[in-house]
């Protein structure tokens, strides 16, 4: 054989083999909204783990905390017939996409990984559609936290966490009187709703939260407790500095870090920001559960797998699903993200005191039936209902609307969606 002919044959063989080699490793396009410092570090753990297995990672980040922009981008991709293979998706959103027939099941990965025996039932239920696993959970975030600057609080003699909203207001009033901005908040509607979410639990307690927000009970939506929730929200507006417009949640966290504001009410993804900046809890910042009447607002990130074609992409989805649920990965990811692992069998040694507290309170809330899925973080109700809460709360916060008007508007909006 001439060397030219040998070369031609070798090239032909190589070109036949190449796709086979990449097929073994898989490609995955991941649509997510983890673009802040702490978030990027955490998702970087997943990318590295996937690439370490020889896979090809196509990153599709959509900036905008809370994921509202990402969900709009996702819809456009699906409508165009070109869905990403893996999407950061959660709560009832998973069921909605599955119901439309857009999600692929990953039962083979879940069965061989024994997911049923290592996931808390509350999460396993969310990940399944009609008994099939269509998503894989990566973490448990707690939403009802106050992140506080200990030095600023010491200036007004505060060392203990407020346990009621009246106590919170007393602390904030002291700070304000001392010329310190009590609360860091930005201007995204979802940030306003996060604040409102936490207030609703603290003012009304877990039973109220379930009846008013999950069951959408008209009597609870219009009752005195709901008025009190909006009254407290109005009060919060007075604790925020004038420059809040256009501020993202992580910049608000930075204000607490830099001593420009004393507190932020935000889920523990804020801790990912402190961690990325090398700050330690207890010393550089405090994590206080917000007044919550023994409740716990649950948020959990997960990846759902859209129906795609091509062996390489399907392989990528399965590899990613397995990785997301791998114990070592869940440990590394959650140390960076500020959350705790979704798996119940990952030891928490090496996790900080905030994570330990989150875990302890989670177990207590589960056994006392005081765990509530987060409205603001899309864990509680469908997007159409959540959208009405988002609109009313953000309009209220950014105007001088009365609490009575807000409650009327909210109840009317919920009734409108119900009638559709
Ligand atoms: C949440 C998400 C968190 C965090 C936050 C801010 O919805 O569950 O992981 O990233 O948005 O972007």
mmCIF file of N, CA and C in Angstrom, residues 90-134:
data_model
loop_
_atom_site.group_PDB
_atom_site.id
_atom_site.type_symbol
_atom_site.label_atom_id
_atom_site.label_comp_id
_atom_site.label_asym_id
_atom_site.label_seq_id
_atom_site.Cartn_x
_atom_site.Cartn_y
_atom_site.Cartn_z
ATOM 1 N N UNK A 90 -37.272 24.623 38.373
ATOM 2 C CA UNK A 90 -37.668 24.074 39.673
ATOM 3 C C UNK A 90 -39.155 24.082 39.949
ATOM 4 N N UNK A 91 -39.483 23.463 41.072
ATOM 5 C CA UNK A 91 -40.842 23.472 41.599
ATOM 6 C C UNK A 91 -41.896 23.090 40.573
ATOM 7 N N UNK A 92 -43.056 23.771 40.642
ATOM 8 C CA UNK A 92 -44.160 23.436 39.736
ATOM 9 C C UNK A 92 -43.793 23.629 38.263
ATOM 10 N N UNK A 93 -42.761 24.424 37.986
ATOM 11 C CA UNK A 93 -42.310 24.624 36.601
ATOM 12 C C UNK A 93 -41.929 23.296 35.963
ATOM 13 N N UNK A 94 -41.352 22.413 36.759
ATOM 14 C CA UNK A 94 -40.951 21.096 36.234
ATOM 15 C C UNK A 94 -42.195 20.335 35.767
ATOM 16 N N UNK A 95 -43.224 20.374 36.623
ATOM 17 C CA UNK A 95 -44.467 19.659 36.279
ATOM 18 C C UNK A 95 -45.104 20.263 35.022
ATOM 19 N N UNK A 96 -45.065 21.599 34.936
ATOM 20 C CA UNK A 96 -45.711 22.265 33.795
ATOM 21 C C UNK A 96 -45.046 21.879 32.475
ATOM 22 N N UNK A 97 -43.709 21.893 32.452
ATOM 23 C CA UNK A 97 -43.005 21.526 31.215
ATOM 24 C C UNK A 97 -43.205 20.047 30.899
ATOM 25 N N UNK A 98 -43.229 19.217 31.956
ATOM 26 C CA UNK A 98 -43.411 17.775 31.733
ATOM 27 C C UNK A 98 -44.809 17.507 31.166
ATOM 28 N N UNK A 99 -45.779 18.220 31.712
ATOM 29 C CA UNK A 99 -47.163 18.047 31.265
ATOM 30 C C UNK A 99 -47.320 18.397 29.788
ATOM 31 N N UNK A 100 -46.527 19.366 29.341
ATOM 32 C CA UNK A 100 -46.585 19.740 27.921
ATOM 33 C C UNK A 100 -45.820 18.760 27.037
ATOM 34 N N UNK A 101 -45.207 17.767 27.677
ATOM 35 C CA UNK A 101 -44.496 16.743 26.912
ATOM 36 C C UNK A 101 -43.095 17.154 26.497
ATOM 37 N N UNK A 102 -42.518 18.156 27.175
ATOM 38 C CA UNK A 102 -41.196 18.647 26.751
ATOM 39 C C UNK A 102 -40.015 17.982 27.449
ATOM 40 N N UNK A 103 -40.271 17.247 28.545
ATOM 41 C CA UNK A 103 -39.144 16.710 29.307
ATOM 42 C C UNK A 103 -38.901 15.225 29.030
ATOM 43 N N UNK A 104 -37.617 14.847 29.118
ATOM 44 C CA UNK A 104 -37.232 13.443 28.922
ATOM 45 C C UNK A 104 -37.057 12.803 30.294
ATOM 46 N N UNK A 105 -37.382 11.519 30.430
ATOM 47 C CA UNK A 105 -37.174 10.918 31.755
ATOM 48 C C UNK A 105 -35.738 10.411 31.883
ATOM 49 N N UNK A 106 -35.281 10.414 33.131
ATOM 50 C CA UNK A 106 -33.919 9.959 33.413
ATOM 51 C C UNK A 106 -33.997 8.833 34.444
ATOM 52 N N UNK A 107 -35.043 8.024 34.312
ATOM 53 C CA UNK A 107 -35.279 6.947 35.275
ATOM 54 C C UNK A 107 -34.116 5.973 35.383
ATOM 55 N N UNK A 108 -33.455 5.689 34.236
ATOM 56 C CA UNK A 108 -32.358 4.708 34.310
ATOM 57 C C UNK A 108 -31.248 5.204 35.228
ATOM 58 N N UNK A 109 -30.933 6.518 35.137
ATOM 59 C CA UNK A 109 -29.872 7.078 36.000
ATOM 60 C C UNK A 109 -30.368 7.076 37.456
ATOM 61 N N UNK A 110 -31.631 7.455 37.645
ATOM 62 C CA UNK A 110 -32.187 7.547 39.001
ATOM 63 C C UNK A 110 -32.269 6.168 39.662
ATOM 64 N N UNK A 111 -32.619 5.172 38.875
ATOM 65 C CA UNK A 111 -32.742 3.831 39.454
ATOM 66 C C UNK A 111 -31.376 3.292 39.825
ATOM 67 N N UNK A 112 -30.404 3.424 38.896
ATOM 68 C CA UNK A 112 -29.097 2.860 39.242
ATOM 69 C C UNK A 112 -28.442 3.664 40.367
ATOM 70 N N UNK A 113 -28.773 4.941 40.495
ATOM 71 C CA UNK A 113 -28.208 5.749 41.596
ATOM 72 C C UNK A 113 -29.039 5.669 42.869
ATOM 73 N N UNK A 114 -30.114 4.894 42.879
ATOM 74 C CA UNK A 114 -30.994 4.719 44.060
ATOM 75 C C UNK A 114 -31.459 6.062 44.615
ATOM 76 N N UNK A 115 -31.899 6.969 43.741
ATOM 77 C CA UNK A 115 -32.290 8.315 44.175
ATOM 78 C C UNK A 115 -33.417 8.291 45.196
ATOM 79 N N UNK A 116 -34.338 7.341 45.018
ATOM 80 C CA UNK A 116 -35.488 7.302 45.940
ATOM 81 C C UNK A 116 -35.051 7.143 47.390
ATOM 82 N N UNK A 117 -33.937 6.459 47.588
ATOM 83 C CA UNK A 117 -33.554 6.208 48.981
ATOM 84 C C UNK A 117 -32.638 7.296 49.546
ATOM 85 N N UNK A 118 -32.169 8.225 48.720
ATOM 86 C CA UNK A 118 -31.265 9.251 49.263
ATOM 87 C C UNK A 118 -31.842 10.671 49.185
ATOM 88 N N UNK A 119 -33.035 10.814 48.601
ATOM 89 C CA UNK A 119 -33.633 12.151 48.522
ATOM 90 C C UNK A 119 -34.754 12.297 49.539
ATOM 91 N N UNK A 120 -34.861 13.476 50.177
ATOM 92 C CA UNK A 120 -36.028 13.673 51.038
ATOM 93 C C UNK A 120 -37.284 13.594 50.173
ATOM 94 N N UNK A 121 -38.353 12.933 50.638
ATOM 95 C CA UNK A 121 -39.560 12.755 49.810
ATOM 96 C C UNK A 121 -40.079 14.077 49.237
ATOM 97 N N UNK A 122 -39.949 15.180 50.010
ATOM 98 C CA UNK A 122 -40.461 16.459 49.526
ATOM 99 C C UNK A 122 -39.763 16.869 48.216
ATOM 100 N N UNK A 123 -38.488 16.515 48.071
ATOM 101 C CA UNK A 123 -37.771 16.851 46.821
ATOM 102 C C UNK A 123 -38.038 15.822 45.728
ATOM 103 N N UNK A 124 -38.044 14.546 46.111
ATOM 104 C CA UNK A 124 -38.256 13.492 45.102
ATOM 105 C C UNK A 124 -39.579 13.730 44.372
ATOM 106 N N UNK A 125 -40.603 14.146 45.117
ATOM 107 C CA UNK A 125 -41.916 14.391 44.508
ATOM 108 C C UNK A 125 -41.830 15.485 43.452
ATOM 109 N N UNK A 126 -41.065 16.538 43.762
ATOM 110 C CA UNK A 126 -40.957 17.663 42.816
ATOM 111 C C UNK A 126 -40.221 17.236 41.540
ATOM 112 N N UNK A 127 -39.276 16.303 41.675
ATOM 113 C CA UNK A 127 -38.431 15.902 40.533
ATOM 114 C C UNK A 127 -39.131 14.926 39.596
ATOM 115 N N UNK A 128 -40.282 14.381 40.041
ATOM 116 C CA UNK A 128 -40.944 13.340 39.240
ATOM 117 C C UNK A 128 -42.210 13.858 38.591
ATOM 118 N N UNK A 129 -42.475 13.337 37.412
ATOM 119 C CA UNK A 129 -43.758 13.593 36.760
ATOM 120 C C UNK A 129 -44.383 12.233 36.468
ATOM 121 N N UNK A 130 -45.571 12.015 37.009
ATOM 122 C CA UNK A 130 -46.263 10.722 36.882
ATOM 123 C C UNK A 130 -45.329 9.568 37.222
ATOM 124 N N UNK A 131 -44.558 9.746 38.279
ATOM 125 C CA UNK A 131 -43.687 8.671 38.753
ATOM 126 C C UNK A 131 -42.337 8.578 38.065
ATOM 127 N N UNK A 132 -42.129 9.349 36.994
ATOM 128 C CA UNK A 132 -40.836 9.308 36.287
ATOM 129 C C UNK A 132 -39.960 10.481 36.709
ATOM 130 N N UNK A 133 -38.690 10.203 36.970
ATOM 131 C CA UNK A 133 -37.757 11.297 37.251
ATOM 132 C C UNK A 133 -37.494 12.077 35.962
ATOM 133 N N UNK A 134 -37.766 13.386 35.996
ATOM 134 C CA UNK A 134 -37.486 14.236 34.831
ATOM 135 C C UNK A 134 -36.515 15.358 35.196
#
